[in-house]
Amino acid sequence: MEPSETSSKQYIQKEINVILLGETGSGKSTLINYLTNYFHNGTPGNLKIAVPTKYHAATEGLKHHEDNVQDASKSKTRACAVYNFRKQDTIFNFIDTPGLSDTEGVVQDDFNIQQIMGAAEQSGLLTAIILVINGTQARATVTLRNTLCLLRSSIPDVLLQNLVVVLTNCSAASVNFDMVHLKPWTVPEANVFYMNNCALSRPVSQWMDNERMKKAVEKEWESSMETIEELILSLTQLSGKATEAFTQMRMKRDMIKSQLHSILLEVKKFQSLQSELDVMKITQKSISTDIKKYSDYKRTKQVEVTEFEQCDYYSTICSLCSDTCRENKANVNPFQLILGTILNAFPRLNIAYNIINSFLSFAEPLCNCNHPLNKHYNANVRPVKKTKTFEEILQDVKNAYDQSMRKNEKIQSKIGNLDSDITAVKYALDEKEAEIMKCCHELKKLCSQFNFVDELQSIFDIMERDARTLTSTVARTDAEKRIRNIKHVVDTLSSTGNSG
């Protein structure tokens, strides 16, 4: 803050901070000039001007942020400016703020609101919030309704008891503005003041030489100074309120917007993971088809084999074809039986017999099986023909099956990892959604008239637009559900505020 006086502050016992709010052209800067004249002993013939206007140049050397003083459609105050005045042991700090609802639109209004709330927060202790309203307005115009909507979302409930209204360009008898337009706010009649700004609304040359006009201006001037006196007295009787609520509101608003933006990013991450998961599942389905296709890599083959079973009689068996040439003991040649027994008892003799037979085989008669007799032997067994089933592996099919199984194992691992990542993203989204809900309820407690719809609609529009671009049905359904949940809470809180 920049004091307008250089006198020592060692005797200052009290400091009063007041912020002025209103739409563009409502008369905030004009009120600052009237206050300047009150504290600096100005007169209609010797005006003390802190804020330059269309007809009056600045005279007090105070810092201001006025532009476009000739353009009534634009806010002349481009930034918050503090004007300091001293009366006895009290310092009055009046914070002039940019006008709301001018022709530069919503973006400028949002910027101005941020400036206003920042200035209020930095003041530390706020004695009063003065709403400056053009008292000649019989109806709440679009710009006034917009201004009040912005202010209702910006002023914490704890400061509503310190709300003061100054109706400009009118007197108590000529005022057109109906205080019902401020509902649900209620301002005590003692905190409503009426001011006619005619002394500063035209150049001095217009009335100075006209005695009748001069008397009218001087009369209005005197009345305005009395109103300023009453206003100052009223301010000294109000208790200052800590501006911590402005800080909390700013933090909650920033947190809500930050979490909503974070949800946008998480939803995009969800979309990316879900899309990858969908591709993996399609690939896995193809691999599962291959596994089923190549799983039949085994073939069964039936083969007829001859096995020998023990029996209680001797048979003559051909060692070449395994046929039973004689199956009954009674039909066995006794010589062959005795010979078989001897050869079985004496292995060396058996070897010699086989060697001799190998030389004599060409002259050996053939058995019924067309094999030489020396290729037969006698034993108490009989051949039995059986059909056996053998398993055959088709190696090329088996290789394809094994490869498909390895692919499936790898992709199943990737799917598991993606499922875990998606679960983590959903958990993060749940946490952010819960934090948004919590902040909305806490913000509602700080400012019961906070307009969540107006504050968050632009972000909701972006979220809904991005949700429509999601190609994953799962991700899109999840995103739309979260948006609906948050909007439901926002709508509920907003309707509760409006009904109050």
Short mmCIF file of C-alpha atoms in Angstrom, two decimals:
data_model
loop_
_atom_site.label_atom_id
_atom_site.label_comp_id
_atom_site.label_asym_id
_atom_site.label_seq_id
_atom_site.Cartn_x
_atom_site.Cartn_y
_atom_site.Cartn_z
CA MET A 1 0.00 0.00 0.00
CA GLU A 2 1.16 3.52 -0.82
CA PRO A 3 0.08 6.19 1.70
CA SER A 4 -0.98 9.52 0.36
CA GLU A 5 0.34 11.35 3.39
CA THR A 6 3.88 11.46 4.72
CA SER A 7 3.00 12.03 8.35
CA SER A 8 4.40 9.61 10.90
CA LYS A 9 2.39 6.53 11.79
CA GLN A 10 3.61 6.34 15.33
CA TYR A 11 0.25 7.48 16.70
CA ILE A 12 -1.84 5.20 14.51
CA GLN A 13 -3.98 2.92 16.68
CA LYS A 14 -6.28 1.44 14.04
CA GLU A 15 -6.13 0.45 10.37
CA ILE A 16 -9.24 -0.13 8.32
CA ASN A 17 -9.11 -2.02 5.03
CA VAL A 18 -12.03 -1.66 2.65
CA ILE A 19 -12.45 -3.16 -0.83
CA LEU A 20 -14.75 -1.65 -3.46
CA LEU A 21 -16.56 -3.97 -5.87
CA GLY A 22 -18.98 -3.35 -8.71
CA GLU A 23 -19.68 -3.51 -12.41
CA THR A 24 -17.95 -1.29 -14.94
CA GLY A 25 -19.26 2.29 -14.72
CA SER A 26 -20.97 1.84 -11.36
CA GLY A 27 -18.93 4.65 -9.78
CA LYS A 28 -16.17 2.97 -7.75
CA SER A 29 -13.45 5.34 -8.87
CA THR A 30 -15.82 8.29 -8.41
CA LEU A 31 -16.42 7.14 -4.83
CA ILE A 32 -12.63 7.09 -4.33
CA ASN A 33 -12.54 10.70 -5.52
CA TYR A 34 -15.30 11.71 -3.11
CA LEU A 35 -13.38 10.01 -0.32
CA THR A 36 -10.27 11.89 -1.41
CA ASN A 37 -12.14 15.18 -1.18
CA TYR A 38 -13.50 14.22 2.23
CA PHE A 39 -10.09 13.40 3.69
CA HIS A 40 -8.20 16.15 1.81
CA ASN A 41 -10.78 18.88 2.46
CA GLY A 42 -11.77 19.39 -1.15
CA THR A 43 -14.59 21.64 -2.29
CA PRO A 44 -16.64 21.89 -5.50
CA GLY A 45 -14.44 24.79 -6.53
CA ASN A 46 -11.21 23.08 -5.44
CA LEU A 47 -11.62 19.41 -6.26
CA LYS A 48 -9.12 16.85 -5.00
CA ILE A 49 -8.83 14.12 -7.63
CA ALA A 50 -7.03 10.83 -6.91
CA VAL A 51 -8.36 8.94 -9.91
CA PRO A 52 -8.42 10.79 -13.26
CA THR A 53 -11.83 10.92 -14.95
CA LYS A 54 -13.25 12.08 -18.24
CA TYR A 55 -13.56 15.67 -16.96
CA HIS A 56 -10.98 15.89 -14.17
CA ALA A 57 -7.25 15.29 -14.13
CA ALA A 58 -5.53 13.79 -11.08
CA THR A 59 -4.36 16.36 -8.55
CA GLU A 60 -3.09 14.39 -5.57
CA GLY A 61 -0.20 12.50 -7.11
CA LEU A 62 -1.53 9.15 -5.95
CA LYS A 63 -0.71 6.02 -7.89
CA HIS A 64 -3.59 4.73 -9.98
CA HIS A 65 -4.25 2.25 -12.81
CA GLU A 66 -6.74 4.13 -14.93
CA ASP A 67 -7.03 3.67 -18.71
CA ASN A 68 -9.66 4.62 -21.28
CA VAL A 69 -11.20 7.35 -19.13
CA GLN A 70 -13.14 8.45 -22.21
CA ASP A 71 -14.67 4.99 -22.90
CA ALA A 72 -17.64 4.26 -20.62
CA SER A 73 -18.00 0.66 -21.91
CA LYS A 74 -14.64 -0.49 -20.58
CA SER A 75 -13.37 -0.70 -17.04
CA LYS A 76 -11.08 2.23 -16.46
CA THR A 77 -9.35 0.61 -13.51
CA ARG A 78 -7.06 -2.02 -15.03
CA ALA A 79 -5.63 -3.30 -11.75
CA CYS A 80 -6.32 -3.07 -8.05
CA ALA A 81 -5.06 0.15 -6.49
CA VAL A 82 -4.93 1.06 -2.80
CA TYR A 83 -5.70 4.62 -1.68
CA ASN A 84 -4.62 5.49 1.86
CA PHE A 85 -6.18 8.21 3.98
CA ARG A 86 -5.67 9.16 7.59
CA LYS A 87 -8.14 10.59 10.07
CA GLN A 88 -6.80 11.21 13.54
CA ASP A 89 -5.36 7.90 14.75
CA THR A 90 -6.92 5.75 12.03
CA ILE A 91 -5.61 4.79 8.59
CA PHE A 92 -8.21 3.98 5.96
CA ASN A 93 -7.04 1.80 3.06
CA PHE A 94 -9.56 1.78 0.21
CA ILE A 95 -8.89 -0.84 -2.47
CA ASP A 96 -10.25 0.22 -5.85
CA THR A 97 -10.79 -2.75 -8.16
CA PRO A 98 -11.37 -3.32 -11.91
CA GLY A 99 -15.00 -3.18 -12.98
CA LEU A 100 -16.79 -6.39 -13.88
CA SER A 101 -18.95 -7.21 -16.91
CA ASP A 102 -17.34 -4.79 -19.33
CA THR A 103 -17.19 -5.30 -23.09
CA GLU A 104 -13.99 -7.36 -22.96
CA GLY A 105 -15.95 -10.42 -21.92
CA VAL A 106 -15.67 -13.46 -19.72
CA VAL A 107 -11.93 -13.90 -19.90
CA GLN A 108 -11.33 -10.38 -18.62
CA ASP A 109 -13.91 -10.88 -15.87
CA ASP A 110 -12.15 -14.06 -14.72
CA PHE A 111 -8.84 -12.21 -14.68
CA ASN A 112 -10.33 -9.29 -12.75
CA ILE A 113 -11.95 -11.59 -10.18
CA GLN A 114 -8.58 -13.23 -9.57
CA GLN A 115 -7.05 -9.79 -9.01
CA ILE A 116 -9.85 -8.78 -6.65
CA MET A 117 -9.66 -11.93 -4.55
CA GLY A 118 -5.87 -11.64 -4.47
CA ALA A 119 -6.06 -8.06 -3.22
CA ALA A 120 -8.62 -9.02 -0.55
CA GLU A 121 -6.46 -11.96 0.54
CA GLN A 122 -3.33 -9.80 0.80
CA SER A 123 -5.06 -7.21 2.97
CA GLY A 124 -4.91 -9.69 5.85
CA LEU A 125 -7.80 -8.08 7.71
CA LEU A 126 -10.82 -6.71 5.90
CA THR A 127 -13.22 -4.35 7.63
CA ALA A 128 -15.80 -4.01 4.86
CA ILE A 129 -16.73 -4.95 1.33
CA ILE A 130 -18.47 -2.07 -0.41
CA LEU A 131 -20.74 -2.96 -3.31
CA VAL A 132 -21.03 0.06 -5.57
CA ILE A 133 -24.22 -0.03 -7.66
CA ASN A 134 -25.75 2.50 -10.00
CA GLY A 135 -28.89 3.46 -8.09
CA THR A 136 -30.73 4.69 -11.19
CA GLN A 137 -31.20 1.12 -12.50
CA ALA A 138 -34.78 0.03 -11.91
CA ARG A 139 -34.08 -3.50 -13.14
CA ALA A 140 -31.20 -5.85 -12.76
CA THR A 141 -29.56 -5.59 -16.17
CA VAL A 142 -27.67 -8.48 -17.75
CA THR A 143 -24.36 -6.93 -16.79
CA LEU A 144 -25.50 -6.32 -13.21
CA ARG A 145 -26.80 -9.90 -12.87
CA ASN A 146 -23.52 -11.19 -14.23
CA THR A 147 -21.59 -8.97 -11.82
CA LEU A 148 -23.61 -10.13 -8.82
CA CYS A 149 -23.19 -13.75 -9.91
CA LEU A 150 -19.41 -13.28 -10.03
CA LEU A 151 -19.37 -11.58 -6.65
CA ARG A 152 -21.56 -14.20 -4.96
CA SER A 153 -19.00 -16.79 -6.01
CA SER A 154 -16.16 -14.66 -4.68
CA ILE A 155 -17.21 -13.37 -1.28
CA PRO A 156 -16.92 -15.85 1.61
CA ASP A 157 -19.87 -16.09 3.99
CA VAL A 158 -17.79 -14.93 6.94
CA LEU A 159 -17.58 -11.43 5.38
CA LEU A 160 -21.25 -11.04 4.48
CA GLN A 161 -21.92 -9.34 7.81
CA ASN A 162 -19.46 -6.65 6.73
CA LEU A 163 -21.22 -5.99 3.45
CA VAL A 164 -21.91 -2.33 2.67
CA VAL A 165 -23.85 -1.01 -0.34
CA VAL A 166 -23.32 2.41 -1.90
CA LEU A 167 -25.97 3.38 -4.46
CA THR A 168 -24.56 6.05 -6.76
CA ASN A 169 -26.17 8.77 -8.92
CA CYS A 170 -29.17 8.96 -6.62
CA SER A 171 -30.54 9.96 -3.25
CA ALA A 172 -32.64 7.94 -0.85
CA ALA A 173 -35.70 9.59 -2.38
CA SER A 174 -34.78 9.12 -6.04
CA VAL A 175 -33.24 5.65 -5.97
CA ASN A 176 -34.67 3.14 -8.48
CA PHE A 177 -32.64 0.08 -7.56
CA ASP A 178 -34.50 -2.57 -5.59
CA MET A 179 -32.38 -4.30 -2.94
CA VAL A 180 -34.26 -7.53 -3.63
CA HIS A 181 -31.86 -8.04 -6.56
CA LEU A 182 -29.13 -8.81 -4.03
CA LYS A 183 -30.91 -11.85 -2.63
CA PRO A 184 -30.03 -14.14 -1.00
CA TRP A 185 -27.74 -11.52 0.50
CA THR A 186 -29.41 -9.28 3.04
CA VAL A 187 -27.86 -5.89 3.81
CA PRO A 188 -29.12 -3.93 6.84
CA GLU A 189 -30.56 -0.53 6.02
CA ALA A 190 -27.85 1.03 8.21
CA ASN A 191 -25.26 -0.33 5.77
CA VAL A 192 -26.90 1.18 2.66
CA PHE A 193 -25.75 4.64 1.53
CA TYR A 194 -26.93 6.94 -1.29
CA MET A 195 -24.67 9.33 -3.18
CA ASN A 196 -25.29 11.82 -5.97
CA ASN A 197 -22.14 12.20 -8.07
CA CYS A 198 -23.16 15.30 -10.01
CA ALA A 199 -20.19 17.41 -8.89
CA LEU A 200 -17.75 15.02 -10.59
CA SER A 201 -19.96 13.91 -13.47
CA ARG A 202 -19.48 17.11 -15.49
CA PRO A 203 -16.77 19.71 -15.97
CA VAL A 204 -16.67 22.59 -13.45
CA SER A 205 -17.07 25.10 -16.30
CA GLN A 206 -20.61 23.83 -16.92
CA TRP A 207 -21.97 24.97 -13.59
CA MET A 208 -19.49 27.39 -12.07
CA ASP A 209 -20.94 30.44 -13.86
CA ASN A 210 -24.54 29.32 -13.53
CA GLU A 211 -25.70 30.36 -10.07
CA ARG A 212 -28.67 28.04 -10.01
CA MET A 213 -26.64 25.03 -11.08
CA LYS A 214 -23.87 26.03 -8.71
CA LYS A 215 -26.23 26.02 -5.75
CA ALA A 216 -27.61 22.64 -6.78
CA VAL A 217 -24.11 21.16 -7.11
CA GLU A 218 -23.02 22.63 -3.78
CA LYS A 219 -26.13 21.25 -2.10
CA GLU A 220 -25.53 17.80 -3.54
CA TRP A 221 -21.89 18.09 -2.58
CA GLU A 222 -22.80 18.85 1.00
CA SER A 223 -25.18 15.93 1.05
CA SER A 224 -22.51 13.62 -0.39
CA MET A 225 -19.96 14.71 2.19
CA GLU A 226 -22.51 13.98 4.94
CA THR A 227 -23.01 10.52 3.42
CA ILE A 228 -19.23 9.99 3.36
CA GLU A 229 -19.09 11.03 7.00
CA GLU A 230 -21.77 8.48 7.87
CA LEU A 231 -19.98 5.84 5.81
CA ILE A 232 -16.69 6.45 7.60
CA LEU A 233 -18.39 6.29 10.97
CA SER A 234 -20.07 3.02 9.99
CA LEU A 235 -16.73 1.56 8.91
CA THR A 236 -15.12 2.40 12.23
CA GLN A 237 -17.86 0.47 14.01
CA LEU A 238 -17.37 -2.74 12.01
CA SER A 239 -15.02 -5.44 13.24
CA GLY A 240 -12.31 -6.53 10.87
CA LYS A 241 -12.47 -10.05 9.48
CA ALA A 242 -9.42 -12.14 8.68
CA THR A 243 -9.13 -12.82 4.96
CA GLU A 244 -8.02 -16.42 5.47
CA ALA A 245 -11.33 -17.49 3.89
CA PHE A 246 -10.23 -15.90 0.60
CA THR A 247 -7.03 -17.94 0.80
CA GLN A 248 -8.98 -21.13 1.48
CA MET A 249 -11.39 -20.40 -1.37
CA ARG A 250 -8.53 -19.81 -3.77
CA MET A 251 -6.83 -23.03 -2.70
CA LYS A 252 -10.04 -25.06 -3.02
CA ARG A 253 -10.82 -23.60 -6.44
CA ASP A 254 -7.29 -24.26 -7.65
CA MET A 255 -7.39 -27.78 -6.23
CA ILE A 256 -10.68 -28.59 -7.97
CA LYS A 257 -9.43 -27.29 -11.31
CA SER A 258 -6.08 -29.01 -10.85
CA GLN A 259 -7.71 -32.35 -10.06
CA LEU A 260 -10.12 -32.01 -12.98
CA HIS A 261 -7.20 -31.32 -15.29
CA SER A 262 -5.36 -34.26 -13.77
CA ILE A 263 -8.41 -36.45 -14.44
CA LEU A 264 -8.21 -35.40 -18.09
CA LEU A 265 -4.62 -36.64 -18.24
CA GLU A 266 -5.41 -39.86 -16.35
CA VAL A 267 -8.35 -40.59 -18.66
CA LYS A 268 -6.04 -40.25 -21.66
CA LYS A 269 -3.61 -42.64 -19.96
CA PHE A 270 -6.52 -45.00 -19.26
CA GLN A 271 -7.48 -44.83 -22.93
CA SER A 272 -3.94 -45.67 -24.03
CA LEU A 273 -3.65 -48.62 -21.65
CA GLN A 274 -7.12 -49.93 -22.47
CA SER A 275 -6.47 -49.71 -26.20
CA GLU A 276 -3.24 -51.64 -25.76
CA LEU A 277 -5.09 -54.18 -23.62
CA ASP A 278 -7.79 -54.58 -26.27
CA VAL A 279 -5.13 -55.24 -28.91
CA MET A 280 -3.45 -57.77 -26.62
CA LYS A 281 -6.72 -59.60 -26.02
CA ILE A 282 -7.42 -59.77 -29.74
CA THR A 283 -3.92 -61.13 -30.28
CA GLN A 284 -4.40 -63.62 -27.46
CA LYS A 285 -7.66 -64.78 -29.02
CA SER A 286 -5.82 -65.44 -32.29
CA ILE A 287 -3.09 -67.31 -30.42
CA SER A 288 -5.71 -69.36 -28.54
CA THR A 289 -7.15 -70.36 -31.91
CA ASP A 290 -3.67 -71.49 -33.01
CA ILE A 291 -3.21 -73.44 -29.77
CA LYS A 292 -6.48 -75.25 -30.34
CA LYS A 293 -5.56 -75.82 -33.99
CA TYR A 294 -2.12 -77.31 -33.24
CA SER A 295 -3.06 -79.13 -30.02
CA ASP A 296 -3.85 -82.32 -32.01
CA TYR A 297 -0.20 -83.08 -32.73
CA LYS A 298 -0.48 -86.72 -31.55
CA ARG A 299 -1.69 -89.59 -33.77
CA THR A 300 -2.68 -93.10 -32.58
CA LYS A 301 -1.66 -96.15 -34.65
CA GLN A 302 -2.92 -99.73 -34.24
CA VAL A 303 -0.41 -102.53 -34.94
CA GLU A 304 -0.94 -106.29 -34.85
CA VAL A 305 1.81 -108.03 -32.84
CA THR A 306 2.52 -111.60 -31.79
CA GLU A 307 3.23 -112.29 -28.17
CA PHE A 308 4.08 -115.61 -26.53
CA GLU A 309 2.18 -116.91 -23.59
CA GLN A 310 3.19 -119.76 -21.32
CA CYS A 311 1.29 -123.00 -21.84
CA ASP A 312 1.42 -126.59 -20.48
CA TYR A 313 2.61 -128.19 -23.70
CA TYR A 314 5.48 -127.77 -26.11
CA SER A 315 5.21 -126.13 -29.50
CA THR A 316 7.61 -125.74 -32.39
CA ILE A 317 8.25 -122.09 -33.00
CA CYS A 318 9.87 -120.60 -36.09
CA SER A 319 12.45 -118.07 -35.02
CA LEU A 320 12.10 -116.21 -38.30
CA CYS A 321 8.38 -115.67 -38.66
CA SER A 322 7.34 -116.49 -35.06
CA ASP A 323 4.72 -118.87 -36.38
CA THR A 324 3.78 -121.97 -34.45
CA CYS A 325 4.57 -124.73 -36.85
CA ARG A 326 3.41 -127.43 -34.41
CA GLU A 327 1.24 -126.45 -31.47
CA ASN A 328 0.58 -129.82 -29.87
CA LYS A 329 3.06 -131.84 -27.84
CA ALA A 330 1.72 -135.00 -29.42
CA ASN A 331 2.76 -133.75 -32.84
CA VAL A 332 6.27 -132.88 -31.80
CA ASN A 333 9.04 -134.99 -33.31
CA PRO A 334 10.61 -136.91 -30.39
CA PHE A 335 14.05 -136.45 -31.89
CA GLN A 336 13.55 -132.68 -32.02
CA LEU A 337 12.24 -132.68 -28.47
CA ILE A 338 15.26 -134.62 -27.15
CA LEU A 339 17.59 -132.54 -29.30
CA GLY A 340 16.03 -129.27 -28.08
CA THR A 341 16.36 -130.43 -24.47
CA ILE A 342 20.04 -131.37 -24.89
CA LEU A 343 20.94 -128.21 -26.76
CA ASN A 344 19.23 -126.12 -24.13
CA ALA A 345 21.21 -127.95 -21.41
CA PHE A 346 24.58 -127.58 -23.13
CA PRO A 347 25.07 -124.06 -24.64
CA ARG A 348 28.40 -124.84 -26.28
CA LEU A 349 26.91 -127.87 -27.98
CA ASN A 350 24.06 -125.62 -29.12
CA ILE A 351 26.55 -123.21 -30.70
CA ALA A 352 28.34 -126.05 -32.50
CA TYR A 353 24.98 -127.39 -33.69
CA ASN A 354 24.03 -124.04 -35.14
CA ILE A 355 27.37 -123.73 -36.95
CA ILE A 356 26.95 -127.15 -38.52
CA ASN A 357 23.40 -126.30 -39.52
CA SER A 358 24.55 -123.12 -41.20
CA PHE A 359 26.67 -125.21 -43.59
CA LEU A 360 24.00 -127.83 -44.12
CA SER A 361 21.08 -125.48 -44.45
CA PHE A 362 21.04 -125.59 -48.20
CA ALA A 363 20.22 -129.28 -48.01
CA GLU A 364 17.86 -128.88 -45.05
CA PRO A 365 14.21 -129.53 -45.86
CA LEU A 366 11.80 -126.66 -45.31
CA CYS A 367 9.06 -126.49 -42.72
CA ASN A 368 5.44 -125.68 -43.50
CA CYS A 369 6.30 -122.03 -42.98
CA ASN A 370 8.86 -122.28 -45.77
CA HIS A 371 11.74 -121.71 -43.37
CA PRO A 372 14.53 -124.26 -42.71
CA LEU A 373 13.90 -126.68 -39.90
CA ASN A 374 17.08 -125.60 -38.16
CA LYS A 375 15.48 -122.20 -37.62
CA HIS A 376 12.86 -123.71 -35.30
CA TYR A 377 12.88 -124.47 -31.61
CA ASN A 378 10.59 -126.10 -29.11
CA ALA A 379 9.21 -124.38 -26.01
CA ASN A 380 6.18 -124.59 -23.73
CA VAL A 381 4.76 -121.36 -25.12
CA ARG A 382 2.18 -120.48 -27.68
CA PRO A 383 1.98 -117.36 -29.87
CA VAL A 384 -0.97 -115.01 -29.44
CA LYS A 385 -1.74 -112.25 -31.96
CA LYS A 386 -2.77 -108.94 -30.35
CA THR A 387 -3.64 -105.46 -31.62
CA LYS A 388 -1.70 -102.70 -29.84
CA THR A 389 -2.21 -98.94 -30.03
CA PHE A 390 0.89 -96.75 -30.37
CA GLU A 391 1.08 -92.88 -30.06
CA GLU A 392 2.87 -91.01 -32.81
CA ILE A 393 3.91 -87.30 -32.50
CA LEU A 394 3.75 -85.08 -35.58
CA GLN A 395 6.84 -83.01 -34.90
CA ASP A 396 6.08 -80.04 -37.17
CA VAL A 397 2.62 -79.65 -35.61
CA LYS A 398 4.13 -80.07 -32.13
CA ASN A 399 6.65 -77.30 -32.86
CA ALA A 400 3.84 -74.95 -33.92
CA TYR A 401 1.90 -75.84 -30.76
CA ASP A 402 4.91 -75.17 -28.50
CA GLN A 403 5.58 -71.83 -30.21
CA SER A 404 1.92 -70.76 -29.76
CA MET A 405 2.07 -71.72 -26.07
CA ARG A 406 5.19 -69.60 -25.56
CA LYS A 407 3.52 -66.65 -27.28
CA ASN A 408 0.44 -67.08 -25.11
CA GLU A 409 2.54 -67.11 -21.95
CA LYS A 410 4.26 -63.85 -22.93
CA ILE A 411 1.06 -62.07 -23.92
CA GLN A 412 -0.70 -63.28 -20.77
CA SER A 413 2.09 -61.66 -18.75
CA LYS A 414 1.64 -58.40 -20.67
CA ILE A 415 -2.13 -58.54 -20.15
CA GLY A 416 -1.55 -59.05 -16.43
CA ASN A 417 0.73 -56.01 -16.31
CA LEU A 418 -1.77 -53.90 -18.25
CA ASP A 419 -4.58 -54.99 -15.94
CA SER A 420 -2.46 -53.89 -12.97
CA ASP A 421 -1.67 -50.54 -14.61
CA ILE A 422 -5.34 -49.92 -15.43
CA THR A 423 -6.31 -50.80 -11.86
CA ALA A 424 -3.75 -48.27 -10.61
CA VAL A 425 -5.11 -45.59 -12.97
CA LYS A 426 -8.67 -46.28 -11.84
CA TYR A 427 -7.58 -46.00 -8.22
CA ALA A 428 -5.88 -42.67 -8.96
CA LEU A 429 -9.05 -41.47 -10.73
CA ASP A 430 -11.15 -42.53 -7.75
CA GLU A 431 -8.84 -40.60 -5.42
CA LYS A 432 -8.99 -37.46 -7.56
CA GLU A 433 -12.76 -37.72 -7.89
CA ALA A 434 -13.09 -38.04 -4.11
CA GLU A 435 -10.77 -35.06 -3.61
CA ILE A 436 -12.89 -32.97 -5.99
CA MET A 437 -16.07 -33.91 -4.10
CA LYS A 438 -14.40 -33.03 -0.81
CA CYS A 439 -13.14 -29.67 -2.07
CA CYS A 440 -16.57 -28.82 -3.53
CA HIS A 441 -18.27 -29.42 -0.19
CA GLU A 442 -15.59 -27.47 1.69
CA LEU A 443 -15.85 -24.60 -0.80
CA LYS A 444 -19.61 -24.64 -0.35
CA LYS A 445 -19.12 -24.19 3.39
CA LEU A 446 -16.82 -21.21 2.79
CA CYS A 447 -19.07 -19.58 0.19
CA SER A 448 -22.65 -20.84 0.22
CA GLN A 449 -23.46 -18.95 -3.02
CA PHE A 450 -20.51 -20.26 -4.97
CA ASN A 451 -21.55 -20.93 -8.57
CA PHE A 452 -19.91 -24.26 -9.34
CA VAL A 453 -21.58 -24.56 -12.73
CA ASP A 454 -20.24 -21.21 -13.91
CA GLU A 455 -16.82 -21.94 -12.43
CA LEU A 456 -16.40 -25.43 -13.87
CA GLN A 457 -18.56 -25.57 -17.00
CA SER A 458 -15.67 -24.80 -19.35
CA ILE A 459 -13.66 -27.67 -17.88
CA PHE A 460 -16.67 -30.00 -18.09
CA ASP A 461 -17.04 -29.05 -21.76
CA ILE A 462 -13.42 -30.02 -22.38
CA MET A 463 -13.81 -33.28 -20.44
CA GLU A 464 -16.97 -34.24 -22.34
CA ARG A 465 -15.37 -33.36 -25.65
CA ASP A 466 -12.33 -35.48 -24.85
CA ALA A 467 -14.55 -38.34 -23.67
CA ARG A 468 -16.25 -38.37 -27.07
CA THR A 469 -12.88 -38.88 -28.77
CA LEU A 470 -12.04 -42.00 -26.73
CA THR A 471 -12.00 -45.08 -28.94
CA SER A 472 -12.07 -47.58 -26.09
CA THR A 473 -15.64 -48.33 -25.00
CA VAL A 474 -14.46 -49.21 -21.49
CA ALA A 475 -12.44 -45.99 -21.09
CA ARG A 476 -15.23 -43.86 -22.55
CA THR A 477 -17.88 -45.40 -20.30
CA ASP A 478 -15.68 -44.87 -17.24
CA ALA A 479 -14.90 -41.24 -18.19
CA GLU A 480 -18.55 -40.39 -18.85
CA LYS A 481 -19.58 -41.96 -15.53
CA ARG A 482 -17.03 -39.88 -13.61
CA ILE A 483 -18.11 -36.69 -15.35
CA ARG A 484 -21.75 -37.45 -14.48
CA ASN A 485 -20.82 -38.10 -10.84
CA ILE A 486 -18.95 -34.81 -10.48
CA LYS A 487 -21.60 -32.83 -12.36
CA HIS A 488 -24.30 -34.31 -10.14
CA VAL A 489 -22.50 -33.09 -7.02
CA VAL A 490 -21.89 -29.69 -8.63
CA ASP A 491 -25.54 -29.36 -9.68
CA THR A 492 -26.73 -30.41 -6.23
CA LEU A 493 -24.48 -27.93 -4.44
CA SER A 494 -25.39 -25.13 -6.86
CA SER A 495 -29.14 -25.75 -6.54
CA THR A 496 -28.81 -25.81 -2.76
CA GLY A 497 -27.11 -22.42 -2.87
CA ASN A 498 -29.75 -20.95 -5.20
CA SER A 499 -32.61 -22.19 -3.09
CA GLY A 500 -31.04 -20.57 -0.04
#
